Every structure is written in structure tokens, then in C-alpha cells.
Amino acid sequence: MNTQNKEKTTYIAGHRGMVGQAIWQHLDDVGYENLVGRTSDALDLRDPHATQDFFEAKQPDFVVLAAARVGGILANDRYPADFIGDNLAIQQSVINAAHETGVERLIFLGSTCIYPKHAPQPMSEDSLLTGPLEPTNQWYAVAKIAGHKLCEAMHRQHGDDMLTLMPTNLYGPGDDFDLETSHVLPALLRKAHEAKSAAPDGSDASVTLWGSGEPRREFLYVDDLADAVRFVLETPEDEIREVAPEGMLNVGVGEDLSINDLMALIQEVVGHDGPIEHDRSKPDGTPRKLVDTSRMEELGWSADTSLREGIEKTYEWFKERVTSNVER
Ligand code: GFB
């Protein structure tokens, strides 16, 4: 552990979300002493003046920008104005305030949906802006591309140490399990759990998947992303720029699977044996999303939670939450 980092004032924007919570917990576990967070009620990051005031008062050394409006394929499609508008506003306020107050390092979290819909697989950082985006999440993707480009521009024009991590589809404890807004993994976990013994004869009821089940996705356990953030915080900038001149690093596991295969794995973990159906009126989205993780590997980092282990831990969290009736 880098003992100097331990004393830095580290602001985690979005520390109540699944990602921010995991980063907070992980940095706290490894000994970071000065973690700072604000709930969205206490500080609306879309407000540039309030954000600037907060930065001036707290003078963070490090910033991890994990605050964002996020959601699954349907939420992205249904609320395009919120997905592009809120994300642009949050990024603009936080990145500018970090620049104005001389933050030492900022890590901006993007998403692999920034890459073209038909990018060659695995998708390398170089495929950014080489083709059209997937229509269902273009609004979110455009905002995240702009956030990365703002970081890159701050570095180019002012020499600011601002980096972007592009995590693949994330999941884990603290995820959104609301079937209308969630991503596929928590949605299928919940559906399989609720279908257990739910048929009139006491056997397992069916689970309905959206779309064909053929799209392929890569899933990263949120604690692995938290460790990637720690690792990047502790890696000198010149080492990072050597492999990532524009400051962008994919974070993934290097393996994908079809949604149908994900369903089968979730059935095993949950113990669901009922039939699987498909609602083909729902969109498939991008056919495949697997990232090229060679930059992070070259720096010396790789993910270490297997998909089964991650799903088991997430399911434990979900069951505790359901049985204790704690609603998000
Ligand atoms: O996870 P997901 O919502 O988002 O969907 P994306 C992944 C795939 O799973 C799609 C299918 O092909 C869905 O049709 N799917 C099957 C389901 N059943 C379900 C279900 O019950 N719920 C959900 N949600 N999907 C998002 C982007 O894309 O990924 C965001 O919209 C962001 O912008 C995020 O990038 C990481 O992987 O398609």
C-alpha cells in the first residue's frame, strides 16, 4: 500500500451508489484515512456553483467520479433526456471544479457502451469514435464520451492528471433490482428467485428474458472495479500515459457469455429449474460487448472474481435484503 495516498483527501462522487459504495469500502479497507462523500440531497452535482463551493471547502487531492445517472437498456431508451442531460451536467461541474481547485488526480468512470455498436471484439480503447453507437444507449454514451474528452482536453491544455476508466457491465451488492430500470444480471437473479416454487402446482414458474438472449456481455464484479480504481490511483501518471496516452483504460474480465448462458448460470446459483421464455418485443441492444483489457494487464492489474462467485455473493446480498424487507 502506498502510504502517501493513505493521507490524501479522496472525494468519491456518488458514494451511495453501487459503484461508489464499493470504492469507498475498498479504499477504507486498505487504509485510506480521509475519504469524503456527499449525498445527492446534500450536494446536487448538476449545480456547478454548489459543486465549486464544495471543492473549495474540502480541497480534495483525489477525486473518483462515480456519480452518474445509470440504468439498463429500457431505462436508457425511455429517459434519453435524463441520461444525456444529467450526466453531462454532473461531469461538467465536477471536472471543472477539480481543475479550478488543482486536484492532483481525477478518475472519471465511463462505460463500454461508448464504443461503436459494431466495434471489432474485443474492443480496444482505439475503437472510440470509429463508428455509429448503439441507438438504445446513445444518449448515455455521448455523455460519457464527452466526459472522457473533457478529461483528455484538460490534460492536453492544462496538464491535469485526469484519467478515464471504462468498466464493462458491472454488477454486485447494492445493485438496482427494480425490473424496469435494472441491468440484466440483477433482473434475472430477481426473476429466477421469485419464480422458485411459484407455479400453481408448487414447481418453479417460468422466467421471461428480454429479447433473443443471444447478445453477449462481459460482467465485472463491482469489488474488482473498486480494486482497479485503487490500483490506478497508486500507479504513477507517466506509467499510465505510456500505455494510455489519452488517459483511457478499459476494465473488464476478458471473457463474455450470451444472455442465455448467463440465465443458465443464474438458474444454477439460485436453484431454479423452471422453463425460460423470451419477450421478443424488448430490444437486444449491442450484439456483443467484450473489452480488450491489455492496457490494464500491461500495467499489472487483472480482475479476480469469477462470474459464479460474483453472482453467488450478489445473490446472498439480495436474499438478505429481501428477507429483511429493506427497500432501496
Ligand atoms: O444489462 P442491459 O439492460 O444493458 O441488457 P446493455 C443486456 C442484455 O440483456 C440485452 C437482455 O440484450 C437485454 O435485452 N435482457 C434479457 C435483459 N432479459 C433482461 C431483463 O430482464 N432486464 C434487462 N435489463 N435486460 C446497458 C446500457 O446496455 O449497459 C447502458 O443501456 C450501460 O448505457 C450499461 O452501458 C452498462 O448491456 O444492453
Coordinates of C-alpha atoms and ligand atoms in Angstrom, one line a residue:
M1 CA 0.0 0.0 0.0
N2 CA 1.1 3.5 -0.9
T3 CA 1.3 5.2 2.5
Q4 CA 1.3 8.7 1.0
N5 CA -2.0 8.1 -0.7
K6 CA -3.5 7.0 2.6
E7 CA -3.4 10.5 3.9
K8 CA -4.8 12.2 0.7
T9 CA -8.3 13.7 0.9
T10 CA -10.1 11.5 -1.6
Y11 CA -13.6 12.6 -2.7
I12 CA -15.8 9.8 -4.0
A13 CA -18.6 11.4 -6.0
G14 CA -21.6 9.1 -5.9
H15 CA -20.6 7.2 -2.8
R16 CA -24.1 5.9 -2.1
G17 CA -24.4 4.1 -5.5
M18 CA -23.3 0.5 -6.0
V19 CA -20.0 1.6 -7.6
G20 CA -19.2 4.5 -5.2
Q21 CA -20.1 2.3 -2.1
A22 CA -17.7 -0.4 -3.3
I23 CA -14.9 2.0 -3.9
W24 CA -15.4 3.7 -0.6
Q25 CA -15.4 0.3 1.3
H26 CA -12.3 -0.9 -0.6
L27 CA -10.3 2.3 0.0
D28 CA -11.3 2.3 3.6
D29 CA -10.3 -1.4 4.0
V30 CA -6.8 -0.7 2.6
G31 CA -6.3 2.2 4.9
Y32 CA -7.3 5.5 3.1
E33 CA -8.0 7.8 6.1
N34 CA -9.6 10.8 4.5
L35 CA -12.5 9.7 2.4
V36 CA -15.1 12.4 1.6
G37 CA -18.6 11.9 0.2
R38 CA -21.8 13.9 -0.1
T39 CA -25.3 12.5 -0.7
S40 CA -27.2 13.9 -3.7
D41 CA -29.6 15.6 -1.2
A42 CA -26.7 17.4 0.4
L43 CA -24.9 18.3 -2.9
D44 CA -26.5 18.4 -6.3
L45 CA -23.5 17.8 -8.6
R46 CA -25.5 19.1 -11.6
D47 CA -25.2 22.6 -9.9
P48 CA -21.8 23.9 -10.8
H49 CA -21.8 26.7 -8.2
A50 CA -22.6 24.3 -5.3
T51 CA -20.0 21.9 -6.6
Q52 CA -17.3 24.5 -6.8
D53 CA -18.1 25.7 -3.3
F54 CA -17.8 22.1 -2.0
F55 CA -14.4 21.7 -3.7
E56 CA -13.1 25.0 -2.3
A57 CA -14.2 24.0 1.2
K58 CA -12.8 20.4 1.0
Q59 CA -9.8 20.8 -1.3
P60 CA -9.7 17.2 -2.3
D61 CA -6.4 15.7 -3.5
F62 CA -8.0 12.8 -5.4
V63 CA -11.4 12.6 -7.0
V64 CA -13.2 9.5 -8.1
L65 CA -16.2 10.5 -10.3
A66 CA -18.6 7.6 -9.8
A67 CA -21.8 9.8 -9.7
A68 CA -24.0 9.2 -12.7
R69 CA -27.5 8.5 -13.9
V70 CA -27.3 4.8 -14.9
G71 CA -29.7 2.1 -15.8
G72 CA -30.4 -0.9 -18.1
I73 CA -31.4 -1.0 -21.7
L74 CA -35.0 0.0 -21.2
A75 CA -34.3 2.9 -18.8
N76 CA -31.7 4.3 -21.2
D77 CA -34.2 4.1 -24.0
R78 CA -37.1 5.6 -22.0
Y79 CA -35.4 8.6 -20.4
P80 CA -32.9 9.9 -23.0
A81 CA -33.0 13.5 -21.8
D82 CA -32.2 12.5 -18.2
F83 CA -29.4 10.1 -19.3
I84 CA -27.6 12.7 -21.5
G85 CA -28.5 15.8 -19.6
D86 CA -27.8 14.7 -16.0
N87 CA -24.6 13.0 -16.9
L88 CA -23.2 15.9 -18.9
A89 CA -24.1 18.3 -16.1
I90 CA -22.5 16.2 -13.3
Q91 CA -19.3 15.7 -15.3
Q92 CA -19.0 19.3 -16.3
S93 CA -19.4 20.6 -12.7
V94 CA -17.1 18.0 -11.1
I95 CA -14.3 18.1 -13.7
N96 CA -14.3 21.9 -13.9
A97 CA -14.2 22.2 -10.1
A98 CA -11.4 19.7 -9.9
H99 CA -9.5 21.7 -12.4
E100 CA -10.1 25.0 -10.7
T101 CA -9.1 23.8 -7.3
G102 CA -6.0 22.0 -8.5
V103 CA -6.9 18.4 -7.8
E104 CA -3.9 16.1 -8.0
R105 CA -5.7 13.3 -9.8
L106 CA -9.2 12.7 -11.1
I107 CA -10.6 9.3 -12.2
F108 CA -13.7 9.5 -14.3
L109 CA -15.8 6.4 -14.7
G110 CA -17.3 5.8 -18.1
S111 CA -18.8 2.7 -19.7
T112 CA -18.0 0.4 -22.5
C113 CA -21.2 1.4 -24.3
I114 CA -19.2 4.4 -25.6
Y115 CA -17.7 2.1 -28.2
P116 CA -19.4 1.7 -31.7
K117 CA -22.2 -0.9 -31.9
H118 CA -20.2 -3.0 -34.3
A119 CA -16.7 -2.4 -33.0
P120 CA -14.3 -5.3 -33.5
Q121 CA -14.1 -7.6 -30.5
P122 CA -12.5 -7.4 -28.0
M123 CA -13.0 -3.6 -28.1
S124 CA -9.8 -1.7 -27.6
E125 CA -9.6 1.9 -26.5
D126 CA -8.6 2.8 -30.0
S127 CA -12.0 1.9 -31.4
L128 CA -13.6 5.0 -29.7
L129 CA -15.4 7.2 -32.3
T130 CA -14.8 4.9 -35.2
G131 CA -18.4 4.1 -36.0
P132 CA -22.1 4.6 -35.0
L133 CA -23.3 4.0 -31.5
E134 CA -26.0 1.5 -30.3
P135 CA -29.2 3.6 -30.6
T136 CA -30.8 2.5 -27.2
N137 CA -27.9 3.9 -25.2
Q138 CA -26.5 6.6 -27.5
W139 CA -27.6 9.4 -25.1
Y140 CA -25.7 8.0 -22.2
A141 CA -22.8 7.0 -24.4
V142 CA -22.5 10.6 -25.9
A143 CA -22.4 12.0 -22.3
K144 CA -19.7 9.5 -21.3
I145 CA -17.6 10.2 -24.4
A146 CA -17.8 13.9 -23.7
G147 CA -16.7 13.3 -20.1
H148 CA -13.7 11.4 -21.2
K149 CA -12.9 14.0 -23.9
L150 CA -13.1 16.8 -21.2
C151 CA -10.6 14.9 -19.1
E152 CA -8.3 14.4 -22.2
A153 CA -8.7 18.1 -23.1
M154 CA -7.8 19.2 -19.5
H155 CA -4.7 17.1 -19.7
R156 CA -3.8 18.4 -23.2
Q157 CA -4.4 22.0 -22.5
H158 CA -3.5 22.3 -18.8
G159 CA -1.5 19.2 -18.0
D160 CA -4.2 18.0 -15.5
D161 CA -3.9 14.4 -14.4
M162 CA -7.3 13.2 -15.3
L163 CA -7.9 9.6 -16.3
T164 CA -10.9 7.6 -17.5
L165 CA -11.7 4.0 -16.6
M166 CA -14.2 2.3 -18.9
P167 CA -15.7 -0.6 -16.9
T168 CA -17.6 -3.3 -18.7
N169 CA -21.2 -4.2 -17.4
L170 CA -21.0 -4.0 -13.6
Y171 CA -22.9 -6.0 -11.0
G172 CA -22.8 -6.7 -7.3
P173 CA -24.2 -6.0 -3.9
G174 CA -26.0 -2.6 -3.9
D175 CA -27.2 -3.1 -7.5
D176 CA -30.6 -1.9 -8.7
F177 CA -33.1 -4.8 -8.7
D178 CA -36.1 -2.8 -10.0
L179 CA -37.1 -4.8 -13.1
E180 CA -38.0 -1.6 -15.1
T181 CA -34.7 0.2 -14.6
S182 CA -32.1 -2.5 -13.8
H183 CA -29.4 -4.2 -15.9
V184 CA -29.8 -7.8 -17.0
L185 CA -27.9 -9.6 -14.2
P186 CA -29.8 -8.3 -11.2
A187 CA -33.0 -8.5 -13.2
L188 CA -32.5 -12.2 -14.0
L189 CA -31.4 -13.0 -10.4
R190 CA -34.6 -11.5 -9.1
K191 CA -36.8 -13.1 -11.7
A192 CA -35.3 -16.6 -11.0
H193 CA -35.6 -16.1 -7.3
E194 CA -39.2 -15.1 -7.4
A195 CA -40.1 -17.9 -9.9
K196 CA -38.9 -20.6 -7.4
S197 CA -41.8 -22.8 -6.3
A198 CA -44.2 -20.1 -7.7
A199 CA -46.2 -22.3 -10.2
P200 CA -49.7 -23.3 -9.1
D201 CA -48.5 -26.9 -8.5
G202 CA -45.6 -25.7 -6.4
S203 CA -42.9 -26.3 -9.1
D204 CA -40.8 -23.5 -10.4
A205 CA -42.6 -20.9 -12.6
S206 CA -41.1 -19.7 -15.9
V207 CA -38.7 -16.8 -16.2
T208 CA -39.1 -14.4 -19.1
L209 CA -35.9 -13.0 -20.7
W210 CA -36.0 -9.8 -22.8
G211 CA -35.0 -10.1 -26.5
S212 CA -33.4 -13.2 -28.1
G213 CA -31.0 -14.0 -25.3
E214 CA -28.3 -14.1 -28.0
P215 CA -26.4 -10.9 -27.3
R216 CA -23.1 -11.4 -25.5
R217 CA -22.0 -9.4 -22.5
E218 CA -19.0 -9.3 -20.1
F219 CA -19.7 -8.8 -16.4
L220 CA -17.3 -7.3 -13.9
Y221 CA -17.9 -7.7 -10.2
V222 CA -18.1 -4.3 -8.6
D223 CA -15.3 -5.0 -6.0
D224 CA -12.9 -5.8 -8.8
L225 CA -13.7 -2.4 -10.3
A226 CA -13.0 -0.8 -6.8
D227 CA -9.7 -2.5 -6.8
A228 CA -8.9 -1.3 -10.3
V229 CA -9.6 2.3 -9.1
R230 CA -7.2 1.8 -6.1
F231 CA -4.6 0.4 -8.4
V232 CA -4.8 3.3 -10.9
L233 CA -4.8 5.8 -8.0
E234 CA -1.5 4.3 -6.9
T235 CA 0.2 4.0 -10.3
P236 CA 2.4 6.9 -11.3
E237 CA 1.0 9.0 -14.2
D238 CA 3.9 8.5 -16.5
E239 CA 3.5 4.7 -16.3
I240 CA -0.2 5.1 -17.2
R241 CA 0.4 7.5 -20.1
E242 CA 3.0 5.2 -21.6
V243 CA 0.2 2.6 -22.2
A244 CA -2.7 5.0 -22.4
P245 CA -1.5 8.3 -24.0
E246 CA -5.1 9.8 -24.0
G247 CA -5.6 8.5 -20.4
M248 CA -8.3 5.9 -21.1
L249 CA -8.2 2.3 -19.7
N250 CA -10.7 -0.4 -20.2
V251 CA -11.6 -2.5 -17.1
G252 CA -13.0 -6.0 -17.8
V253 CA -12.5 -9.6 -17.2
G254 CA -11.6 -10.7 -20.7
E255 CA -14.5 -13.2 -21.2
D256 CA -18.1 -12.8 -22.2
L257 CA -21.1 -15.1 -22.5
S258 CA -24.6 -15.0 -24.1
I259 CA -27.6 -13.8 -22.0
N260 CA -29.0 -17.3 -22.4
D261 CA -25.8 -18.8 -20.8
L262 CA -26.0 -16.1 -18.1
M263 CA -29.5 -17.3 -17.4
A264 CA -28.4 -20.9 -17.1
L265 CA -25.7 -19.9 -14.6
I266 CA -28.1 -17.9 -12.6
Q267 CA -30.5 -20.8 -12.5
E268 CA -27.7 -23.0 -11.1
V269 CA -26.8 -20.4 -8.4
V270 CA -30.5 -19.7 -7.4
G271 CA -31.6 -23.3 -7.8
H272 CA -34.3 -22.5 -10.4
D273 CA -35.4 -25.3 -12.7
G274 CA -38.4 -23.8 -14.5
P275 CA -38.8 -23.0 -18.2
I276 CA -37.2 -19.9 -19.8
E277 CA -39.3 -17.8 -22.2
H278 CA -38.4 -14.8 -24.4
D279 CA -40.1 -11.5 -24.7
R280 CA -39.0 -10.5 -28.2
S281 CA -40.8 -7.1 -28.1
K282 CA -37.9 -5.9 -25.9
P283 CA -34.6 -4.8 -27.5
D284 CA -31.4 -6.8 -27.8
G285 CA -29.1 -3.8 -27.9
T286 CA -25.5 -4.2 -28.9
P287 CA -24.8 -7.8 -30.2
R288 CA -21.6 -8.1 -28.3
K289 CA -19.6 -6.1 -25.7
L290 CA -16.2 -7.6 -24.7
V291 CA -13.4 -5.3 -23.9
D292 CA -9.7 -5.6 -24.7
T293 CA -8.0 -5.4 -21.2
S294 CA -4.4 -5.5 -22.4
R295 CA -3.6 -2.0 -21.2
M296 CA -4.6 -2.8 -17.6
E297 CA -2.8 -6.1 -17.8
E298 CA 0.4 -4.4 -19.1
L299 CA 0.2 -2.1 -16.0
G300 CA -0.1 -5.2 -13.8
W301 CA -3.8 -5.4 -12.9
S302 CA -6.4 -8.1 -13.7
A303 CA -9.8 -8.9 -12.2
D304 CA -10.0 -11.9 -9.9
T305 CA -13.6 -12.7 -9.1
S306 CA -15.2 -15.4 -11.2
L307 CA -18.7 -14.8 -12.6
R308 CA -20.1 -17.7 -10.5
E309 CA -18.5 -16.4 -7.3
G310 CA -19.7 -12.8 -8.0
I311 CA -23.3 -14.0 -8.7
E312 CA -23.3 -16.0 -5.5
K313 CA -22.2 -13.0 -3.4
T314 CA -24.7 -10.8 -5.1
Y315 CA -27.5 -13.3 -4.6
E316 CA -26.6 -13.5 -0.8
W317 CA -26.9 -9.8 -0.6
F318 CA -30.2 -9.8 -2.5
K319 CA -31.7 -12.5 -0.3
E320 CA -30.7 -10.7 2.9
R321 CA -32.3 -7.6 1.6
V322 CA -35.5 -9.4 0.6
T323 CA -35.9 -11.2 3.9
S324 CA -35.2 -8.1 6.0
N325 CA -37.7 -6.2 3.7
V326 CA -35.3 -3.3 3.2
E327 CA -36.4 -1.5 0.1
R328 CA -33.9 0.6 -1.9
Ligands
GFB1 O1 -27.9 -5.1 -19.0 P1 -28.8 -4.5 -20.0 O2 -30.0 -3.8 -19.6 O3 -28.0 -3.4 -20.8 O4 -29.2 -5.6 -21.1 P2 -26.9 -3.3 -22.1 C1 -28.3 -6.6 -21.6 C2 -29.0 -7.6 -22.5 O5 -29.8 -8.4 -21.7 C3 -29.9 -7.0 -23.6 C4 -31.1 -8.5 -22.2 O6 -29.8 -7.8 -24.7 C5 -31.3 -7.2 -22.9 O7 -32.4 -7.3 -23.8 N1 -32.0 -8.9 -21.1 C6 -32.7 -10.1 -21.0 C7 -32.4 -8.1 -20.1 N2 -33.5 -10.0 -20.0 C8 -33.4 -8.8 -19.4 C9 -34.0 -8.2 -18.3 O8 -34.9 -8.8 -17.6 N3 -33.6 -6.9 -18.0 C10 -32.6 -6.3 -18.7 N4 -32.2 -5.1 -18.3 N5 -32.1 -6.8 -19.8 C11 -26.6 -1.0 -21.0 C12 -26.7 0.4 -21.5 O9 -26.7 -1.8 -22.1 O10 -25.4 -1.4 -20.3 C13 -26.1 1.4 -20.6 O11 -28.0 0.7 -21.8 C14 -24.8 0.9 -20.0 O12 -25.9 2.5 -21.3 C15 -24.9 -0.5 -19.4 O13 -23.7 1.0 -20.9 C16 -23.6 -1.0 -18.8 O14 -25.7 -4.1 -21.8 O15 -27.6 -3.7 -23.4

